[in-house]
Amino acid sequence: FMLNERQMSILTYITEHGEAKNTALQSLIGDCSMMTLWRDLTKLEQEGRIIRVRGGAIAAQSPMAGQEANFTCRAKQNVSAKEDIARIAADLVYPGHAYYLDAGSTILTLTYFLHEGSYTVVTSAANTAAELAQKNRYNITLLGGQVSGVTLSCSGPQAEQMLDGMNIDVAIMAASGYSFNGGFTSGSLQEAQLKQRVIRKAACTMMLMDCGKIGRSHPFTFASLDDVDVLVGDSMLTPEFVREAEAHNVRVFSVNDGLTPEERSAIMKELFAHKYR
C-alpha cells in the first residue's frame, strides 16, 4: 500500500531509532492531532511495519521485536494474511482424526474457521483450548506446564510428559521465524523442545506461516523443511521460498496456488493416506 508523506516520516523515525514515544512522534508530525497519529500507527501496525506498545511503538525488525512481542501485539499483525491461511488450513482438517494445535495467533485464527464435526485436539495453547472448548463435539486436551506471556502456551517437562502417552495424526505448527540457514525457529528453548517432540510423534506435520516470518531468525531451531509435509502460507510467499520448500518435498498451499478447496483437500487426503500405508 502507499504511504503518505506523514506516515513515511513516522515509519522512518521509528525504523531509525528502533522505538519511539508518542510524544516524540507528535512533535515530528507537527500540527496533526493525536487521533491522526493513532490512525497512522494503526495502519502501519496492520501492515506489519511496526508494533505498538504502551505510549509509543517499536520497529517490527528491532531487537525488541526480535525477542518476540507479546501475544496481544502479534495478534494485531498481518490479520488478513492470517485469515487467508486459516481458511485454507480449515479445509485440510477433517473430523475423526487426532490433531495437535500449536500456539500462536495464526493457529488461534484457524479455530474460528474450522468446519463442524467431531474433533480430537491436543494443544499447548490456553487460548486455543478455551476457544475450542466452547464448541460442540470437540474433545480438547490442554498440556500443562510453564505459561508463556508471548504465546499463551504451556511448555516444559510437564507438557512433554503428558504428550508421551498421546497419539497425533496431524501436527499443525507455527513458527516465530524462518531462515534458509536456521530453519523454523522459536524464541523459547522450552517451546522449541516441545515442538520438536510433537513433530516426532505426528504422522503428518502442517506448518502455518505468513511471509512476515521469512528472514526472521530466533535463537532456537525446532524444525527444518525436511520435517514438514504441508505448508500453508499467504499470498506474499516468495517464489524463492516456495521453490526451496518444494525441493524438500513440502506441499505448499496459498491463496494464489491456482487450486480449488476441493483440489487441496484431495491432495491432503492422498498425502495422509500415504503416511498411514
PDB file of N, CA, C and O in Angstrom, residues 91-146:
ATOM      1  N   ASP A  91      -9.901 -26.183   5.564  1.00  0.00           N
ATOM      2  CA  ASP A  91     -10.369 -27.157   4.571  1.00  0.00           C
ATOM      3  C   ASP A  91      -9.523 -28.424   4.556  1.00  0.00           C
ATOM      4  O   ASP A  91      -9.890 -29.401   3.889  1.00  0.00           O
ATOM      5  N   LEU A  92      -8.393 -28.400   5.251  1.00  0.00           N
ATOM      6  CA  LEU A  92      -7.488 -29.554   5.289  1.00  0.00           C
ATOM      7  C   LEU A  92      -7.570 -30.307   6.612  1.00  0.00           C
ATOM      8  O   LEU A  92      -6.784 -31.213   6.870  1.00  0.00           O
ATOM      9  N   VAL A  93      -8.511 -29.906   7.464  1.00  0.00           N
ATOM     10  CA  VAL A  93      -8.701 -30.530   8.778  1.00  0.00           C
ATOM     11  C   VAL A  93     -10.019 -31.286   8.755  1.00  0.00           C
ATOM     12  O   VAL A  93     -11.067 -30.709   8.452  1.00  0.00           O
ATOM     13  N   TYR A  94      -9.957 -32.582   9.069  1.00  0.00           N
ATOM     14  CA  TYR A  94     -11.131 -33.437   8.931  1.00  0.00           C
ATOM     15  C   TYR A  94     -11.526 -34.039  10.282  1.00  0.00           C
ATOM     16  O   TYR A  94     -10.656 -34.445  11.064  1.00  0.00           O
ATOM     17  N   PRO A  95     -12.824 -34.146  10.529  1.00  0.00           N
ATOM     18  CA  PRO A  95     -13.285 -34.819  11.756  1.00  0.00           C
ATOM     19  C   PRO A  95     -12.798 -36.266  11.803  1.00  0.00           C
ATOM     20  O   PRO A  95     -12.533 -36.882  10.772  1.00  0.00           O
ATOM     21  N   GLY A  96     -12.674 -36.778  13.009  1.00  0.00           N
ATOM     22  CA  GLY A  96     -12.308 -38.180  13.171  1.00  0.00           C
ATOM     23  C   GLY A  96     -10.832 -38.445  13.311  1.00  0.00           C
ATOM     24  O   GLY A  96     -10.423 -39.593  13.490  1.00  0.00           O
ATOM     25  N   HIS A  97     -10.002 -37.402  13.226  1.00  0.00           N
ATOM     26  CA  HIS A  97      -8.564 -37.568  13.396  1.00  0.00           C
ATOM     27  C   HIS A  97      -8.103 -36.830  14.654  1.00  0.00           C
ATOM     28  O   HIS A  97      -8.798 -35.956  15.178  1.00  0.00           O
ATOM     29  N   ALA A  98      -6.917 -37.189  15.122  1.00  0.00           N
ATOM     30  CA  ALA A  98      -6.333 -36.548  16.305  1.00  0.00           C
ATOM     31  C   ALA A  98      -5.350 -35.472  15.838  1.00  0.00           C
ATOM     32  O   ALA A  98      -4.397 -35.778  15.108  1.00  0.00           O
ATOM     33  N   TYR A  99      -5.581 -34.242  16.273  1.00  0.00           N
ATOM     34  CA  TYR A  99      -4.760 -33.116  15.855  1.00  0.00           C
ATOM     35  C   TYR A  99      -4.030 -32.500  17.046  1.00  0.00           C
ATOM     36  O   TYR A  99      -4.565 -32.443  18.163  1.00  0.00           O
ATOM     37  N   TYR A 100      -2.828 -32.033  16.763  1.00  0.00           N
ATOM     38  CA  TYR A 100      -2.133 -31.167  17.719  1.00  0.00           C
ATOM     39  C   TYR A 100      -2.167 -29.762  17.148  1.00  0.00           C
ATOM     40  O   TYR A 100      -1.773 -29.538  15.991  1.00  0.00           O
ATOM     41  N   LEU A 101      -2.645 -28.800  17.931  1.00  0.00           N
ATOM     42  CA  LEU A 101      -2.642 -27.403  17.533  1.00  0.00           C
ATOM     43  C   LEU A 101      -1.598 -26.668  18.354  1.00  0.00           C
ATOM     44  O   LEU A 101      -1.699 -26.568  19.582  1.00  0.00           O
ATOM     45  N   ASP A 102      -0.610 -26.165  17.672  1.00  0.00           N
ATOM     46  CA  ASP A 102       0.472 -25.412  18.302  1.00  0.00           C
ATOM     47  C   ASP A 102      -0.072 -24.080  18.810  1.00  0.00           C
ATOM     48  O   ASP A 102      -1.215 -23.696  18.546  1.00  0.00           O
ATOM     49  N   ALA A 103       0.764 -23.330  19.525  1.00  0.00           N
ATOM     50  CA  ALA A 103       0.395 -21.998  19.992  1.00  0.00           C
ATOM     51  C   ALA A 103       0.665 -20.976  18.897  1.00  0.00           C
ATOM     52  O   ALA A 103       1.426 -21.230  17.962  1.00  0.00           O
ATOM     53  N   GLY A 104       0.044 -19.818  19.003  1.00  0.00           N
ATOM     54  CA  GLY A 104       0.299 -18.738  18.065  1.00  0.00           C
ATOM     55  C   GLY A 104      -0.981 -18.103  17.556  1.00  0.00           C
ATOM     56  O   GLY A 104      -2.054 -18.727  17.571  1.00  0.00           O
ATOM     57  N   SER A 105      -0.876 -16.872  17.097  1.00  0.00           N
ATOM     58  CA  SER A 105      -2.056 -16.126  16.668  1.00  0.00           C
ATOM     59  C   SER A 105      -2.666 -16.698  15.388  1.00  0.00           C
ATOM     60  O   SER A 105      -3.885 -16.647  15.203  1.00  0.00           O
ATOM     61  N   THR A 106      -1.848 -17.256  14.491  1.00  0.00           N
ATOM     62  CA  THR A 106      -2.396 -17.852  13.271  1.00  0.00           C
ATOM     63  C   THR A 106      -3.184 -19.120  13.594  1.00  0.00           C
ATOM     64  O   THR A 106      -4.252 -19.366  13.029  1.00  0.00           O
ATOM     65  N   ILE A 107      -2.668 -19.911  14.526  1.00  0.00           N
ATOM     66  CA  ILE A 107      -3.377 -21.132  14.948  1.00  0.00           C
ATOM     67  C   ILE A 107      -4.696 -20.767  15.615  1.00  0.00           C
ATOM     68  O   ILE A 107      -5.732 -21.402  15.374  1.00  0.00           O
ATOM     69  N   LEU A 108      -4.682 -19.740  16.462  1.00  0.00           N
ATOM     70  CA  LEU A 108      -5.928 -19.305  17.098  1.00  0.00           C
ATOM     71  C   LEU A 108      -6.934 -18.866  16.035  1.00  0.00           C
ATOM     72  O   LEU A 108      -8.130 -19.174  16.139  1.00  0.00           O
ATOM     73  N   THR A 109      -6.479 -18.170  15.010  1.00  0.00           N
ATOM     74  CA  THR A 109      -7.369 -17.757  13.927  1.00  0.00           C
ATOM     75  C   THR A 109      -7.982 -18.968  13.244  1.00  0.00           C
ATOM     76  O   THR A 109      -9.158 -18.943  12.859  1.00  0.00           O
ATOM     77  N   LEU A 110      -7.227 -20.044  13.100  1.00  0.00           N
ATOM     78  CA  LEU A 110      -7.741 -21.274  12.494  1.00  0.00           C
ATOM     79  C   LEU A 110      -8.975 -21.777  13.234  1.00  0.00           C
ATOM     80  O   LEU A 110      -9.918 -22.273  12.603  1.00  0.00           O
ATOM     81  N   THR A 111      -8.986 -21.658  14.551  1.00  0.00           N
ATOM     82  CA  THR A 111     -10.125 -22.185  15.329  1.00  0.00           C
ATOM     83  C   THR A 111     -11.431 -21.501  14.949  1.00  0.00           C
ATOM     84  O   THR A 111     -12.504 -22.078  15.126  1.00  0.00           O
ATOM     85  N   TYR A 112     -11.381 -20.273  14.437  1.00  0.00           N
ATOM     86  CA  TYR A 112     -12.593 -19.557  14.043  1.00  0.00           C
ATOM     87  C   TYR A 112     -13.175 -20.089  12.735  1.00  0.00           C
ATOM     88  O   TYR A 112     -14.345 -19.832  12.429  1.00  0.00           O
ATOM     89  N   PHE A 113     -12.364 -20.814  11.955  1.00  0.00           N
ATOM     90  CA  PHE A 113     -12.786 -21.244  10.622  1.00  0.00           C
ATOM     91  C   PHE A 113     -12.992 -22.751  10.517  1.00  0.00           C
ATOM     92  O   PHE A 113     -13.380 -23.231   9.445  1.00  0.00           O
ATOM     93  N   LEU A 114     -12.730 -23.510  11.562  1.00  0.00           N
ATOM     94  CA  LEU A 114     -12.897 -24.962  11.492  1.00  0.00           C
ATOM     95  C   LEU A 114     -14.344 -25.323  11.177  1.00  0.00           C
ATOM     96  O   LEU A 114     -15.281 -24.711  11.689  1.00  0.00           O
ATOM     97  N   HIS A 115     -14.520 -26.340  10.360  1.00  0.00           N
ATOM     98  CA  HIS A 115     -15.862 -26.780   9.979  1.00  0.00           C
ATOM     99  C   HIS A 115     -16.478 -27.606  11.110  1.00  0.00           C
ATOM    100  O   HIS A 115     -15.785 -28.138  11.976  1.00  0.00           O
ATOM    101  N   GLU A 116     -17.792 -27.723  11.065  1.00  0.00           N
ATOM    102  CA  GLU A 116     -18.497 -28.504  12.081  1.00  0.00           C
ATOM    103  C   GLU A 116     -18.062 -29.969  12.020  1.00  0.00           C
ATOM    104  O   GLU A 116     -17.786 -30.506  10.944  1.00  0.00           O
ATOM    105  N   GLY A 117     -17.998 -30.602  13.170  1.00  0.00           N
ATOM    106  CA  GLY A 117     -17.625 -32.013  13.213  1.00  0.00           C
ATOM    107  C   GLY A 117     -17.083 -32.395  14.570  1.00  0.00           C
ATOM    108  O   GLY A 117     -16.988 -31.565  15.478  1.00  0.00           O
ATOM    109  N   SER A 118     -16.743 -33.663  14.711  1.00  0.00           N
ATOM    110  CA  SER A 118     -16.194 -34.183  15.951  1.00  0.00           C
ATOM    111  C   SER A 118     -14.675 -34.252  15.838  1.00  0.00           C
ATOM    112  O   SER A 118     -14.148 -35.010  15.016  1.00  0.00           O
ATOM    113  N   TYR A 119     -13.984 -33.448  16.628  1.00  0.00           N
ATOM    114  CA  TYR A 119     -12.533 -33.358  16.556  1.00  0.00           C
ATOM    115  C   TYR A 119     -11.898 -33.739  17.890  1.00  0.00           C
ATOM    116  O   TYR A 119     -12.419 -33.417  18.962  1.00  0.00           O
ATOM    117  N   THR A 120     -10.753 -34.408  17.794  1.00  0.00           N
ATOM    118  CA  THR A 120      -9.913 -34.658  18.964  1.00  0.00           C
ATOM    119  C   THR A 120      -8.687 -33.766  18.830  1.00  0.00           C
ATOM    120  O   THR A 120      -7.952 -33.862  17.847  1.00  0.00           O
ATOM    121  N   VAL A 121      -8.492 -32.892  19.808  1.00  0.00           N
ATOM    122  CA  VAL A 121      -7.433 -31.888  19.718  1.00  0.00           C
ATOM    123  C   VAL A 121      -6.598 -31.878  20.992  1.00  0.00           C
ATOM    124  O   VAL A 121      -7.135 -31.825  22.106  1.00  0.00           O
ATOM    125  N   VAL A 122      -5.296 -31.936  20.807  1.00  0.00           N
ATOM    126  CA  VAL A 122      -4.334 -31.686  21.884  1.00  0.00           C
ATOM    127  C   VAL A 122      -3.676 -30.349  21.568  1.00  0.00           C
ATOM    128  O   VAL A 122      -3.305 -30.093  20.421  1.00  0.00           O
ATOM    129  N   THR A 123      -3.536 -29.494  22.553  1.00  0.00           N
ATOM    130  CA  THR A 123      -2.899 -28.204  22.315  1.00  0.00           C
ATOM    131  C   THR A 123      -2.107 -27.761  23.527  1.00  0.00           C
ATOM    132  O   THR A 123      -2.404 -28.146  24.659  1.00  0.00           O
ATOM    133  N   SER A 124      -1.094 -26.958  23.269  1.00  0.00           N
ATOM    134  CA  SER A 124      -0.320 -26.341  24.352  1.00  0.00           C
ATOM    135  C   SER A 124      -0.803 -24.932  24.637  1.00  0.00           C
ATOM    136  O   SER A 124      -0.322 -24.284  25.570  1.00  0.00           O
ATOM    137  N   ALA A 125      -1.755 -24.435  23.834  1.00  0.00           N
ATOM    138  CA  ALA A 125      -2.179 -23.032  23.911  1.00  0.00           C
ATOM    139  C   ALA A 125      -3.448 -22.887  24.744  1.00  0.00           C
ATOM    140  O   ALA A 125      -4.499 -23.422  24.380  1.00  0.00           O
ATOM    141  N   ALA A 126      -3.365 -22.136  25.834  1.00  0.00           N
ATOM    142  CA  ALA A 126      -4.514 -21.954  26.715  1.00  0.00           C
ATOM    143  C   ALA A 126      -5.659 -21.242  26.004  1.00  0.00           C
ATOM    144  O   ALA A 126      -6.831 -21.591  26.194  1.00  0.00           O
ATOM    145  N   ASN A 127      -5.340 -20.249  25.171  1.00  0.00           N
ATOM    146  CA  ASN A 127      -6.408 -19.514  24.485  1.00  0.00           C
ATOM    147  C   ASN A 127      -7.089 -20.374  23.426  1.00  0.00           C
ATOM    148  O   ASN A 127      -8.306 -20.299  23.240  1.00  0.00           O
ATOM    149  N   THR A 128      -6.314 -21.198  22.733  1.00  0.00           N
ATOM    150  CA  THR A 128      -6.897 -22.099  21.740  1.00  0.00           C
ATOM    151  C   THR A 128      -7.807 -23.127  22.406  1.00  0.00           C
ATOM    152  O   THR A 128      -8.908 -23.412  21.919  1.00  0.00           O
ATOM    153  N   ALA A 129      -7.360 -23.673  23.535  1.00  0.00           N
ATOM    154  CA  ALA A 129      -8.178 -24.654  24.273  1.00  0.00           C
ATOM    155  C   ALA A 129      -9.485 -24.020  24.734  1.00  0.00           C
ATOM    156  O   ALA A 129     -10.559 -24.628  24.627  1.00  0.00           O
ATOM    157  N   ALA A 130      -9.413 -22.789  25.235  1.00  0.00           N
ATOM    158  CA  ALA A 130     -10.610 -22.110  25.720  1.00  0.00           C
ATOM    159  C   ALA A 130     -11.585 -21.838  24.579  1.00  0.00           C
ATOM    160  O   ALA A 130     -12.809 -21.982  24.735  1.00  0.00           O
ATOM    161  N   GLU A 131     -11.067 -21.452  23.422  1.00  0.00           N
ATOM    162  CA  GLU A 131     -11.922 -21.177  22.265  1.00  0.00           C
ATOM    163  C   GLU A 131     -12.615 -22.452  21.789  1.00  0.00           C
ATOM    164  O   GLU A 131     -13.830 -22.457  21.550  1.00  0.00           O
ATOM    165  N   LEU A 132     -11.867 -23.551  21.665  1.00  0.00           N
ATOM    166  CA  LEU A 132     -12.442 -24.792  21.157  1.00  0.00           C
ATOM    167  C   LEU A 132     -13.385 -25.448  22.156  1.00  0.00           C
ATOM    168  O   LEU A 132     -14.336 -26.135  21.763  1.00  0.00           O
ATOM    169  N   ALA A 133     -13.126 -25.252  23.446  1.00  0.00           N
ATOM    170  CA  ALA A 133     -13.955 -25.879  24.478  1.00  0.00           C
ATOM    171  C   ALA A 133     -15.391 -25.363  24.442  1.00  0.00           C
ATOM    172  O   ALA A 133     -16.307 -26.020  24.952  1.00  0.00           O
ATOM    173  N   GLN A 134     -15.599 -24.210  23.832  1.00  0.00           N
ATOM    174  CA  GLN A 134     -16.945 -23.632  23.744  1.00  0.00           C
ATOM    175  C   GLN A 134     -17.741 -24.193  22.569  1.00  0.00           C
ATOM    176  O   GLN A 134     -18.919 -23.903  22.420  1.00  0.00           O
ATOM    177  N   LYS A 135     -17.091 -24.996  21.719  1.00  0.00           N
ATOM    178  CA  LYS A 135     -17.763 -25.571  20.559  1.00  0.00           C
ATOM    179  C   LYS A 135     -18.267 -26.972  20.887  1.00  0.00           C
ATOM    180  O   LYS A 135     -17.708 -27.668  21.733  1.00  0.00           O
ATOM    181  N   ASN A 136     -19.289 -27.388  20.211  1.00  0.00           N
ATOM    182  CA  ASN A 136     -19.858 -28.713  20.436  1.00  0.00           C
ATOM    183  C   ASN A 136     -18.996 -29.801  19.800  1.00  0.00           C
ATOM    184  O   ASN A 136     -18.349 -29.573  18.789  1.00  0.00           O
ATOM    185  N   ARG A 137     -18.989 -30.970  20.422  1.00  0.00           N
ATOM    186  CA  ARG A 137     -18.383 -32.183  19.860  1.00  0.00           C
ATOM    187  C   ARG A 137     -16.863 -32.091  19.716  1.00  0.00           C
ATOM    188  O   ARG A 137     -16.272 -32.764  18.896  1.00  0.00           O
ATOM    189  N   TYR A 138     -16.233 -31.261  20.499  1.00  0.00           N
ATOM    190  CA  TYR A 138     -14.775 -31.178  20.488  1.00  0.00           C
ATOM    191  C   TYR A 138     -14.230 -31.853  21.742  1.00  0.00           C
ATOM    192  O   TYR A 138     -14.675 -31.580  22.861  1.00  0.00           O
ATOM    193  N   ASN A 139     -13.240 -32.740  21.544  1.00  0.00           N
ATOM    194  CA  ASN A 139     -12.560 -33.382  22.668  1.00  0.00           C
ATOM    195  C   ASN A 139     -11.209 -32.694  22.809  1.00  0.00           C
ATOM    196  O   ASN A 139     -10.302 -32.919  22.000  1.00  0.00           O
ATOM    197  N   ILE A 140     -11.057 -31.849  23.815  1.00  0.00           N
ATOM    198  CA  ILE A 140      -9.890 -30.972  23.938  1.00  0.00           C
ATOM    199  C   ILE A 140      -9.036 -31.376  25.130  1.00  0.00           C
ATOM    200  O   ILE A 140      -9.538 -31.531  26.250  1.00  0.00           O
ATOM    201  N   THR A 141      -7.729 -31.537  24.886  1.00  0.00           N
ATOM    202  CA  THR A 141      -6.770 -31.763  25.966  1.00  0.00           C
ATOM    203  C   THR A 141      -5.739 -30.644  25.951  1.00  0.00           C
ATOM    204  O   THR A 141      -5.109 -30.388  24.914  1.00  0.00           O
ATOM    205  N   LEU A 142      -5.591 -29.966  27.088  1.00  0.00           N
ATOM    206  CA  LEU A 142      -4.609 -28.887  27.220  1.00  0.00           C
ATOM    207  C   LEU A 142      -3.398 -29.410  27.981  1.00  0.00           C
ATOM    208  O   LEU A 142      -3.531 -29.924  29.099  1.00  0.00           O
ATOM    209  N   LEU A 143      -2.222 -29.300  27.374  1.00  0.00           N
ATOM    210  CA  LEU A 143      -0.999 -29.704  28.052  1.00  0.00           C
ATOM    211  C   LEU A 143      -0.696 -28.727  29.185  1.00  0.00           C
ATOM    212  O   LEU A 143      -0.978 -27.533  29.087  1.00  0.00           O
ATOM    213  N   GLY A 144      -0.114 -29.236  30.262  1.00  0.00           N
ATOM    214  CA  GLY A 144       0.244 -28.384  31.398  1.00  0.00           C
ATOM    215  C   GLY A 144       1.677 -27.881  31.283  1.00  0.00           C
ATOM    216  O   GLY A 144       2.408 -28.231  30.359  1.00  0.00           O
ATOM    217  N   GLY A 145       2.083 -27.048  32.232  1.00  0.00           N
ATOM    218  CA  GLY A 145       3.460 -26.561  32.241  1.00  0.00           C
ATOM    219  C   GLY A 145       3.565 -25.080  32.491  1.00  0.00           C
ATOM    220  O   GLY A 145       2.616 -24.424  32.924  1.00  0.00           O
ATOM    221  N   GLN A 146       4.742 -24.529  32.203  1.00  0.00           N
ATOM    222  CA  GLN A 146       5.016 -23.109  32.379  1.00  0.00           C
ATOM    223  C   GLN A 146       4.300 -22.310  31.292  1.00  0.00           C
ATOM    224  O   GLN A 146       4.409 -22.628  30.107  1.00  0.00           O
TER     225      GLN A 146
END
